[in-house]
XYZ file of C-alpha atoms in Angstrom:
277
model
C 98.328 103.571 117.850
C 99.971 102.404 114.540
C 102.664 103.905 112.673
C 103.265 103.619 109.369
C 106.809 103.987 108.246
C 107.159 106.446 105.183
C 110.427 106.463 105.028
C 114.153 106.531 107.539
C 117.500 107.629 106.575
C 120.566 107.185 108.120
C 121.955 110.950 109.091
C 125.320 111.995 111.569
C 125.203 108.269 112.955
C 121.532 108.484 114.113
C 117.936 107.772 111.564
C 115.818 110.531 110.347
C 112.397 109.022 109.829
C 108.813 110.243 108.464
C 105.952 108.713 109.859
C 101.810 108.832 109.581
C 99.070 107.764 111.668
C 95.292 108.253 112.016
C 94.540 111.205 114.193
C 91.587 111.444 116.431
C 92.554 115.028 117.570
C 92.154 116.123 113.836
C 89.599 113.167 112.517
C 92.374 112.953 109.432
C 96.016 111.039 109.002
C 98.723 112.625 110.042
C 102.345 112.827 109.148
C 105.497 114.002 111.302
C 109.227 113.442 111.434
C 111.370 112.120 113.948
C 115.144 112.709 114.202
C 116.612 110.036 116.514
C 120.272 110.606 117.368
C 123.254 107.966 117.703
C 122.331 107.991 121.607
C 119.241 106.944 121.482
C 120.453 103.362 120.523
C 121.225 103.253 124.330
C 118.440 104.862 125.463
C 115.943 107.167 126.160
C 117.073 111.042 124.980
C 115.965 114.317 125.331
C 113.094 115.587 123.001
C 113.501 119.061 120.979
C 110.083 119.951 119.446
C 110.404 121.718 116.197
C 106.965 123.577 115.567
C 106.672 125.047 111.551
C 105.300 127.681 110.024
C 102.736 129.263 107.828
C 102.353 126.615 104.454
C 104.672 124.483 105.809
C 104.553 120.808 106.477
C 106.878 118.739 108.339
C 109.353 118.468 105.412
C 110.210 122.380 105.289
C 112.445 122.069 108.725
C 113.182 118.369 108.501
C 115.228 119.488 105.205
C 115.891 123.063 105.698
C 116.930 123.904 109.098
C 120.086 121.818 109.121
C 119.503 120.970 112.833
C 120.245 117.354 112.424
C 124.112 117.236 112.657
C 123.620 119.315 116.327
C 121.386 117.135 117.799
C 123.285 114.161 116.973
C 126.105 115.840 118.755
C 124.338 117.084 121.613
C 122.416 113.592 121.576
C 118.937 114.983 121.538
C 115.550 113.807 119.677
C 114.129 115.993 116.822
C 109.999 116.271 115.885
C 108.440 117.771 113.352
C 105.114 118.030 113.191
C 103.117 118.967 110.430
C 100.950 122.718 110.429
C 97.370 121.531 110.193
C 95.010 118.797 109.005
C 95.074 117.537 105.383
C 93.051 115.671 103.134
C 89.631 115.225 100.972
C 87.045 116.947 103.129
C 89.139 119.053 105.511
C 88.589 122.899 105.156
C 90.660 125.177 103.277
C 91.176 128.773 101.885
C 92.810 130.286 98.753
C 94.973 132.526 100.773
C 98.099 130.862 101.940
C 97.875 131.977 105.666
C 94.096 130.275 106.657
C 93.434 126.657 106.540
C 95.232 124.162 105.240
C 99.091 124.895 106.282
C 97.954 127.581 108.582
C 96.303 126.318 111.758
C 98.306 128.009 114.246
C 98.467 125.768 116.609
C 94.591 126.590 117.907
C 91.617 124.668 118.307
C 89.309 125.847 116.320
C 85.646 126.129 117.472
C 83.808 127.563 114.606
C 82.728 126.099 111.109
C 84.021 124.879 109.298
C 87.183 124.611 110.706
C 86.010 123.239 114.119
C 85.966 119.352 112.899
C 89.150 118.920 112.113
C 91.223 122.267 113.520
C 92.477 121.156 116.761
C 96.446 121.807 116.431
C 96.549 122.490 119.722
C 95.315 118.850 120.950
C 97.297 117.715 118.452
C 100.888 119.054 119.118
C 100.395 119.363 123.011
C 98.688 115.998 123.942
C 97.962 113.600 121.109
C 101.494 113.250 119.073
C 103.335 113.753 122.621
C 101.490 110.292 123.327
C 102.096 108.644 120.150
C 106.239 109.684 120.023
C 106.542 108.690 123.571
C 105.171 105.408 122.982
C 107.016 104.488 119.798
C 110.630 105.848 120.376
C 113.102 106.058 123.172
C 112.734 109.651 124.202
C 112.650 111.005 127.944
C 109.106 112.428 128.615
C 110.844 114.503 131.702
C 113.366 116.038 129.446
C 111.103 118.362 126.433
C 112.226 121.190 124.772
C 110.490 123.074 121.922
C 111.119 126.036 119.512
C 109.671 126.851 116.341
C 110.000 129.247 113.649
C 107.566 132.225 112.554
C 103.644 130.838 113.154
C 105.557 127.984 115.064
C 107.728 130.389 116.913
C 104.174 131.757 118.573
C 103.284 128.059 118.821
C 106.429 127.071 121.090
C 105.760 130.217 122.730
C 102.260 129.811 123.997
C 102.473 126.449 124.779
C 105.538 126.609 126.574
C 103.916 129.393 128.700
C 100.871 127.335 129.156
C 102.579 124.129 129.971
C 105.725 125.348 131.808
C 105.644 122.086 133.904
C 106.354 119.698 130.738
C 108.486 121.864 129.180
C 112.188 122.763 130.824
C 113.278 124.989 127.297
C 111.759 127.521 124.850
C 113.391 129.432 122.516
C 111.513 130.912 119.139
C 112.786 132.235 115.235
C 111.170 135.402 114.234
C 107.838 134.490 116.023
C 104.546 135.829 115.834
C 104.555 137.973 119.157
C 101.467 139.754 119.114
C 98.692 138.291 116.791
C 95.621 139.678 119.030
C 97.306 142.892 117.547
C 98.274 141.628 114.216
C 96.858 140.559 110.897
C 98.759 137.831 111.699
C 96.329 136.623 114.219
C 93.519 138.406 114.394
C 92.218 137.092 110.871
C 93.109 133.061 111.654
C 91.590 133.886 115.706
C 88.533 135.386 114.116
C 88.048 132.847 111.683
C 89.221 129.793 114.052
C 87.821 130.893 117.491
C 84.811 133.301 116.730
C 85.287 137.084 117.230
C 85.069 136.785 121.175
C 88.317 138.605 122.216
C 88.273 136.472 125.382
C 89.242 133.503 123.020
C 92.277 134.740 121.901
C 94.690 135.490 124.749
C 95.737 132.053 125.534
C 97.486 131.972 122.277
C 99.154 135.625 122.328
C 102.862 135.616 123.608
C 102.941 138.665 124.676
C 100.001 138.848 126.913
C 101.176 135.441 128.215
C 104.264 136.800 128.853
C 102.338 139.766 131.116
C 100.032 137.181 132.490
C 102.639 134.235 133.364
C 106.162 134.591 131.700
C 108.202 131.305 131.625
C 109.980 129.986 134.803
C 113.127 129.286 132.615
C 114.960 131.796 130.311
C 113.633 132.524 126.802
C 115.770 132.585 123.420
C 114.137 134.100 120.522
C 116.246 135.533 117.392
C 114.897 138.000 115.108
C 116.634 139.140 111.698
C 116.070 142.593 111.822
C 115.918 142.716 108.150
C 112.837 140.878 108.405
C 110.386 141.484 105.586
C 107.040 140.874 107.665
C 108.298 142.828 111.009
C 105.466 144.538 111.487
C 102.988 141.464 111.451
C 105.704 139.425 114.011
C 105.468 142.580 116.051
C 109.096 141.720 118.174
C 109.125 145.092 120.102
C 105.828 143.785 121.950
C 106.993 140.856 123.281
C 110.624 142.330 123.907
C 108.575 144.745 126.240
C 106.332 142.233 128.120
C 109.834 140.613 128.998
C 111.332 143.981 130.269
C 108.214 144.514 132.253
C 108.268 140.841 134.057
C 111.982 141.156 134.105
C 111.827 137.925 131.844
C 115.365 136.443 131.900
C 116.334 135.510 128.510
C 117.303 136.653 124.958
C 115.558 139.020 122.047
C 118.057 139.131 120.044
C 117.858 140.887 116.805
C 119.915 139.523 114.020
C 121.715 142.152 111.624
C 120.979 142.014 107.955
C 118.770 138.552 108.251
C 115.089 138.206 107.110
C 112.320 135.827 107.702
C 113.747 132.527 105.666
C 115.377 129.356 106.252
C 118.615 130.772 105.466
C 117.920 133.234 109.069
C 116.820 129.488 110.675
C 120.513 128.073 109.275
C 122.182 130.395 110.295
C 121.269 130.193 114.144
C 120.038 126.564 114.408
C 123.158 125.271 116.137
C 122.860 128.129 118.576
C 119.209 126.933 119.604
C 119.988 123.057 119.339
C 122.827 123.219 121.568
C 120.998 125.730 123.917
C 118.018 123.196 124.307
C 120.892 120.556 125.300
C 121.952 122.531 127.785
C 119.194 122.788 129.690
C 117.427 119.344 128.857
C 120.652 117.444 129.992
C-alpha cells in the first residue's frame, strides 16, 4: 500500500502527519491523520482511534480536539480517519447528514451508495492494515472513541470487536439511531428498510445483546442542542440493565461542539492510557 505524505508537523516532541492512499474498501482515495508521539521514536505505542462526526473530515478533530499534547504525555498514537468516501463520482445528498461526510460508519448495500459506502470495512479492517504497516504502533494495544456519529461508531465497533479493542469511551454519541432520525434515515437509505439490518450498528441494543467486557466512558453535555436525536437515556438504561461497568456522565451546561470535546479530551486520552498500557 502507498502513502502519500500530505503534510507532518512537529507537535509536544512527537509529528502530526496527514496522509492519503487509494482505498479498495471505498473504490476512492482516502485521507487520515496520524499523531505519533515522542515514544514512538523507540518503538511501537499504543493506538487511540479517533472516529468523527457528521460533515466532518479528518481535519475537524486533528485541529479541534486538542488531544495532541495528552497523548504525547501518555505516549500513545492518534488516528483520524476521515467520515466517508469523497470524490468525482461518489454519491452525495444536499442535506448535510446523508452522503458525503455522513456515512456512519456502515456498509452500505443499496444504490447508490453501495459502491463506494463501506465505512465500516474501511475503519475496522482496511486503514487498521495500512497504519499498522506504515508506523510503529502496537496492534495488541487499540483504543477508540469518537465524538457524536463517531461516538456510535466507537461504540458499535468496540462492541462488535471486543477482542481487538481493550478501551471505548464516546462524546455525546448517537445511542439509539434504530429509534432516531439520526439513524433511521442514513440505515434506510444505506442498508434498505429491513429492520434486521440495522441492529449491529445500534449501541444500545448492542449493549442489551453483548455489552463490552471492559468499562465504558461516554460524556454527555446536558445542554446538548440535539439530545433528543443522541437519545443518552437509552443507552444509560441498557447499561443499568447489563450492569455495564462504566461512566454516563452528563456534563453541566455543555452542548454538542468541540468546545464540550476540549473540555474533556484529556480526561478520555489519559483514560485510554490507562488501560492500553
Amino acid at each position: 500500500m502507498t502513502l502519500e505524505t500530505l503534510s507532518e508537523n512537529r507537535s509536544f516532541g512527537g509529528t502530526q502527519g496527514v496522509y492519503r492512499h487509494k482505498s479498495q474498501a471505498t473504490g476512492t482515495d482516502m485521507t487520515f491523520a496520524v499523531y505519533l508521539p515522542p515514544d514512538a521514536a523507540d518503538g511501537p505505542v499504543p493506538v487511540l482511534w479517533y472516529l468523527s462526526g457528521l460533515t466532518c473530515t479528518h481535519e475537524n478533530a486533528m485541529t479541534k480536539a486538542g488531544a495532541q499534547q495528552f497523548a504525547a504525555e501518555a505516549g500513545i498514537a492518534l488516528i483520524f480517519p476521515d467520515t466517508s468516501p469523497r470524490g468525482e463520482g461518489v454519491a452525495n445528498d444536499e442535506a448535510y447528514d446523508l452522503g458525503q461526510g455522513a456515512g456512519f460508519y456502515v456498509n452500505a448495500t443499496q444504490d447508490p451508495w453501495a459502491p463506494h459506502f463501506r465505512m465500516w470495512d474501511y475503519v475496522v479492517e482496511e486503514l487498521p492494515g495500512v497504519v499498522f504497516d506504515s508506523f510503529p504502533l502496537d496492534r495488541e494495544a487499540q483504543g477508540i472513541t469518537g465524538h457524536s456519529m463517531g461516538g456510535h461508531g466507537a461504540l458499535t465497533i468496540a462492541m462488535t470487536h471486543p477482542e481487538r479493542y481493550r478501551s471505548v469511551s464516546a462524546f455525546a454519541p448517537i445511542t439509539n439511531p434504530t429509534e432516531s432520525d439520526w439513524g433511521r434515515k442514513q440505515f434506510s437509505a444505506y442498508l434498505g428498510e429491513d429492520r434486521a439490518t440495522w441492529r449491529p450498528h445500534d449501541a444500545t441494543l448492542l449493549m442489551v445483546e453483548r455489552g463490552f467486557p471492559g468499562e465504558v466512558l461516554i460524556d454527555q453535555g446536558a445542554n446538548d442542542q440535539f439530545l433528543d436525536l443522541l437519545k443518552p437515556e437509552s443507552l444509560a438504561q441498557a447499561m443499568a440493565a447489563r450492569r455495564q461497568p462504566g461512566w454516563l456522565r452528563m456534563q453541566p451546561g455543555y452542548d454538542h461542539s468541540y468546545w464540550f470535546v476540549q473540555t474533556f479530551m484529556a480526561d478520555h486520552v489519559l483514560w485510554h492510557a490507562e488501560r492500553l498500557a
